[in-house]
């Protein structure tokens, strides 16, 4: 009789301890799953880090004051499947000095060709977000710096943009 009572008490203790371990594991799994779900679906994208990285990359350029040079307005068909969309883009470029401004005028044909090819390779989806527009400005600056010499173009400003 006494042996049966001891066996029942040990069974209850083991069952009670096992129940708490299972509850603890389930709670931890729910917490990890909840955190994962929140970060993937509900948390805002980390745009602050992206804008800080871009600001750090352009920090030396922000100290410089340049001269604004307007470029002609570009009107191109976008690279959409049906070819029914077009982009009208007005751009002003901030150059470092008068030499860069003169080089921009000298290589005007190269500049137009490069920018027309760049813009016509874009699609509506590739230009519809704010991030895509900022990337477009950076791509234009990079292409112009390849033509004029590295560091000649400080910033690119989009003055007019119509996508239809």
mmCIF file of C-alpha atoms in Angstrom:
data_model
loop_
_atom_site.group_PDB
_atom_site.id
_atom_site.type_symbol
_atom_site.label_atom_id
_atom_site.label_comp_id
_atom_site.label_asym_id
_atom_site.label_seq_id
_atom_site.Cartn_x
_atom_site.Cartn_y
_atom_site.Cartn_z
ATOM 1 C CA UNK A 1 0.000 0.000 0.000
ATOM 2 C CA UNK A 2 2.725 2.452 0.926
ATOM 3 C CA UNK A 3 4.605 1.669 -2.322
ATOM 4 C CA UNK A 4 1.528 2.494 -4.382
ATOM 5 C CA UNK A 5 1.133 5.893 -2.669
ATOM 6 C CA UNK A 6 4.817 6.761 -3.302
ATOM 7 C CA UNK A 7 4.504 5.844 -6.994
ATOM 8 C CA UNK A 8 1.405 8.015 -7.390
ATOM 9 C CA UNK A 9 3.114 10.999 -5.716
ATOM 10 C CA UNK A 10 6.205 10.678 -7.988
ATOM 11 C CA UNK A 11 3.936 10.466 -11.062
ATOM 12 C CA UNK A 12 2.145 13.650 -10.026
ATOM 13 C CA UNK A 13 5.450 15.456 -9.426
ATOM 14 C CA UNK A 14 6.860 14.400 -12.790
ATOM 15 C CA UNK A 15 3.620 15.291 -14.586
ATOM 16 C CA UNK A 16 3.479 18.666 -12.867
ATOM 17 C CA UNK A 17 7.095 19.481 -13.725
ATOM 18 C CA UNK A 18 6.675 18.314 -17.326
ATOM 19 C CA UNK A 19 3.559 20.455 -17.692
ATOM 20 C CA UNK A 20 5.491 23.596 -16.620
ATOM 21 C CA UNK A 21 8.370 22.840 -18.996
ATOM 22 C CA UNK A 22 5.961 22.445 -21.914
ATOM 23 C CA UNK A 23 4.183 25.702 -21.025
ATOM 24 C CA UNK A 24 7.532 27.513 -20.818
ATOM 25 C CA UNK A 25 8.674 26.186 -24.225
ATOM 26 C CA UNK A 26 5.345 27.154 -25.833
ATOM 27 C CA UNK A 27 5.544 30.679 -24.374
ATOM 28 C CA UNK A 28 9.095 31.146 -25.643
ATOM 29 C CA UNK A 29 8.080 29.888 -29.118
ATOM 30 C CA UNK A 30 5.111 32.277 -29.170
ATOM 31 C CA UNK A 31 7.314 35.181 -28.123
ATOM 32 C CA UNK A 32 9.903 34.473 -30.817
ATOM 33 C CA UNK A 33 7.179 33.988 -33.433
ATOM 34 C CA UNK A 34 5.445 37.195 -32.387
ATOM 35 C CA UNK A 35 8.653 39.181 -32.603
ATOM 36 C CA UNK A 36 9.436 37.732 -36.039
ATOM 37 C CA UNK A 37 5.920 38.488 -37.284
ATOM 38 C CA UNK A 38 6.080 42.054 -35.989
ATOM 39 C CA UNK A 39 9.445 42.821 -37.594
ATOM 40 C CA UNK A 40 8.509 41.254 -40.922
ATOM 41 C CA UNK A 41 4.956 42.538 -41.358
ATOM 42 C CA UNK A 42 4.154 45.415 -39.035
ATOM 43 C CA UNK A 43 7.374 47.315 -38.364
ATOM 44 C CA UNK A 44 8.119 50.242 -40.687
ATOM 45 C CA UNK A 45 11.030 49.774 -43.074
ATOM 46 C CA UNK A 46 14.333 51.052 -41.770
ATOM 47 C CA UNK A 47 14.434 54.189 -43.928
ATOM 48 C CA UNK A 48 16.242 56.183 -41.241
ATOM 49 C CA UNK A 49 19.322 53.986 -41.542
ATOM 50 C CA UNK A 50 19.256 54.292 -45.333
ATOM 51 C CA UNK A 51 18.963 58.083 -45.203
ATOM 52 C CA UNK A 52 21.749 58.274 -42.587
ATOM 53 C CA UNK A 53 24.046 56.177 -44.776
ATOM 54 C CA UNK A 54 23.341 58.434 -47.746
ATOM 55 C CA UNK A 55 23.934 61.521 -45.613
ATOM 56 C CA UNK A 56 27.254 60.113 -44.395
ATOM 57 C CA UNK A 57 28.322 59.343 -47.958
ATOM 58 C CA UNK A 58 27.530 62.883 -49.103
ATOM 59 C CA UNK A 59 28.716 64.709 -45.983
ATOM 60 C CA UNK A 60 31.897 66.123 -47.552
ATOM 61 C CA UNK A 61 29.902 67.361 -50.548
ATOM 62 C CA UNK A 62 27.342 69.212 -48.449
ATOM 63 C CA UNK A 63 29.991 71.626 -47.231
ATOM 64 C CA UNK A 64 30.689 72.768 -50.773
ATOM 65 C CA UNK A 65 28.665 75.425 -52.537
ATOM 66 C CA UNK A 66 28.459 75.066 -56.269
ATOM 67 C CA UNK A 67 26.834 76.625 -59.272
ATOM 68 C CA UNK A 68 23.476 75.421 -60.535
ATOM 69 C CA UNK A 69 23.342 74.534 -64.206
ATOM 70 C CA UNK A 70 19.971 73.690 -65.766
ATOM 71 C CA UNK A 71 19.913 70.818 -68.224
ATOM 72 C CA UNK A 72 17.344 70.584 -71.003
ATOM 73 C CA UNK A 73 14.058 68.832 -70.252
ATOM 74 C CA UNK A 74 14.183 65.153 -71.165
ATOM 75 C CA UNK A 75 11.156 63.410 -72.666
ATOM 76 C CA UNK A 76 11.569 59.636 -73.082
ATOM 77 C CA UNK A 77 9.448 56.528 -73.447
ATOM 78 C CA UNK A 78 9.795 54.272 -70.445
ATOM 79 C CA UNK A 79 10.810 50.633 -70.759
ATOM 80 C CA UNK A 80 7.328 49.304 -70.015
ATOM 81 C CA UNK A 81 6.019 46.273 -71.923
ATOM 82 C CA UNK A 82 3.350 48.162 -73.872
ATOM 83 C CA UNK A 83 5.488 51.274 -74.353
ATOM 84 C CA UNK A 84 2.613 53.602 -73.511
ATOM 85 C CA UNK A 85 4.258 55.401 -70.616
ATOM 86 C CA UNK A 86 6.651 58.286 -70.869
ATOM 87 C CA UNK A 87 8.765 60.363 -68.548
ATOM 88 C CA UNK A 88 9.302 64.092 -68.690
ATOM 89 C CA UNK A 89 12.193 65.090 -66.468
ATOM 90 C CA UNK A 90 13.667 68.506 -65.739
ATOM 91 C CA UNK A 91 17.026 68.486 -63.984
ATOM 92 C CA UNK A 92 19.418 71.055 -62.543
ATOM 93 C CA UNK A 93 22.949 70.043 -61.687
ATOM 94 C CA UNK A 94 25.097 71.656 -59.018
ATOM 95 C CA UNK A 95 28.704 71.679 -60.215
ATOM 96 C CA UNK A 96 31.815 72.427 -58.225
ATOM 97 C CA UNK A 97 33.183 75.429 -60.149
ATOM 98 C CA UNK A 98 33.204 77.335 -63.441
ATOM 99 C CA UNK A 99 35.541 74.764 -65.025
ATOM 100 C CA UNK A 100 33.005 72.014 -64.402
ATOM 101 C CA UNK A 101 30.273 74.250 -65.780
ATOM 102 C CA UNK A 102 32.318 74.819 -68.936
ATOM 103 C CA UNK A 103 32.969 71.077 -69.246
ATOM 104 C CA UNK A 104 29.247 70.434 -68.909
ATOM 105 C CA UNK A 105 28.577 72.789 -71.810
ATOM 106 C CA UNK A 106 31.442 71.288 -73.837
ATOM 107 C CA UNK A 107 30.212 67.707 -73.425
ATOM 108 C CA UNK A 108 26.521 68.533 -73.775
ATOM 109 C CA UNK A 109 25.971 65.869 -76.465
ATOM 110 C CA UNK A 110 27.546 63.163 -74.277
ATOM 111 C CA UNK A 111 25.477 64.288 -71.302
ATOM 112 C CA UNK A 112 22.215 64.191 -73.271
ATOM 113 C CA UNK A 113 23.043 60.788 -74.771
ATOM 114 C CA UNK A 114 23.954 59.292 -71.413
ATOM 115 C CA UNK A 115 20.897 60.615 -69.641
ATOM 116 C CA UNK A 116 18.514 59.643 -72.448
ATOM 117 C CA UNK A 117 19.822 56.080 -72.361
ATOM 118 C CA UNK A 118 19.601 55.962 -68.581
ATOM 119 C CA UNK A 119 16.077 57.364 -68.416
ATOM 120 C CA UNK A 120 14.694 55.243 -71.240
ATOM 121 C CA UNK A 121 15.931 52.096 -69.474
ATOM 122 C CA UNK A 122 13.720 52.834 -66.455
ATOM 123 C CA UNK A 123 10.190 51.511 -65.974
ATOM 124 C CA UNK A 124 7.204 53.034 -64.230
ATOM 125 C CA UNK A 125 7.608 50.658 -61.293
ATOM 126 C CA UNK A 126 11.284 51.564 -61.107
ATOM 127 C CA UNK A 127 10.475 55.263 -60.666
ATOM 128 C CA UNK A 128 7.288 55.262 -58.613
ATOM 129 C CA UNK A 129 8.761 55.236 -55.098
ATOM 130 C CA UNK A 130 10.660 57.958 -53.283
ATOM 131 C CA UNK A 131 13.640 55.666 -52.812
ATOM 132 C CA UNK A 132 13.745 55.052 -56.577
ATOM 133 C CA UNK A 133 13.771 58.799 -57.259
ATOM 134 C CA UNK A 134 16.652 59.342 -54.854
ATOM 135 C CA UNK A 135 18.531 56.475 -56.526
ATOM 136 C CA UNK A 136 17.837 58.054 -59.926
ATOM 137 C CA UNK A 137 19.382 61.321 -58.741
ATOM 138 C CA UNK A 138 22.465 59.414 -57.563
ATOM 139 C CA UNK A 139 22.717 57.507 -60.861
ATOM 140 C CA UNK A 140 22.533 60.776 -62.809
ATOM 141 C CA UNK A 141 25.271 62.293 -60.636
ATOM 142 C CA UNK A 142 27.457 59.200 -61.091
ATOM 143 C CA UNK A 143 27.034 59.220 -64.874
ATOM 144 C CA UNK A 144 27.799 62.935 -65.104
ATOM 145 C CA UNK A 145 30.877 62.523 -62.910
ATOM 146 C CA UNK A 146 32.114 59.829 -65.298
ATOM 147 C CA UNK A 147 31.879 62.297 -68.180
ATOM 148 C CA UNK A 148 33.096 65.461 -66.456
ATOM 149 C CA UNK A 149 35.608 63.990 -64.049
ATOM 150 C CA UNK A 150 35.059 62.622 -60.614
ATOM 151 C CA UNK A 151 33.736 65.131 -58.112
ATOM 152 C CA UNK A 152 32.633 67.788 -60.598
ATOM 153 C CA UNK A 153 28.935 67.223 -59.938
ATOM 154 C CA UNK A 154 27.975 67.843 -56.321
ATOM 155 C CA UNK A 155 24.224 67.314 -56.406
ATOM 156 C CA UNK A 156 21.379 66.718 -58.817
ATOM 157 C CA UNK A 157 18.022 68.388 -58.346
ATOM 158 C CA UNK A 158 14.871 67.191 -60.063
ATOM 159 C CA UNK A 159 12.902 70.319 -60.956
ATOM 160 C CA UNK A 160 10.160 68.677 -63.000
ATOM 161 C CA UNK A 161 8.984 65.084 -63.176
ATOM 162 C CA UNK A 162 5.943 63.781 -64.990
ATOM 163 C CA UNK A 163 5.288 60.090 -65.517
ATOM 164 C CA UNK A 164 2.289 59.305 -67.643
#
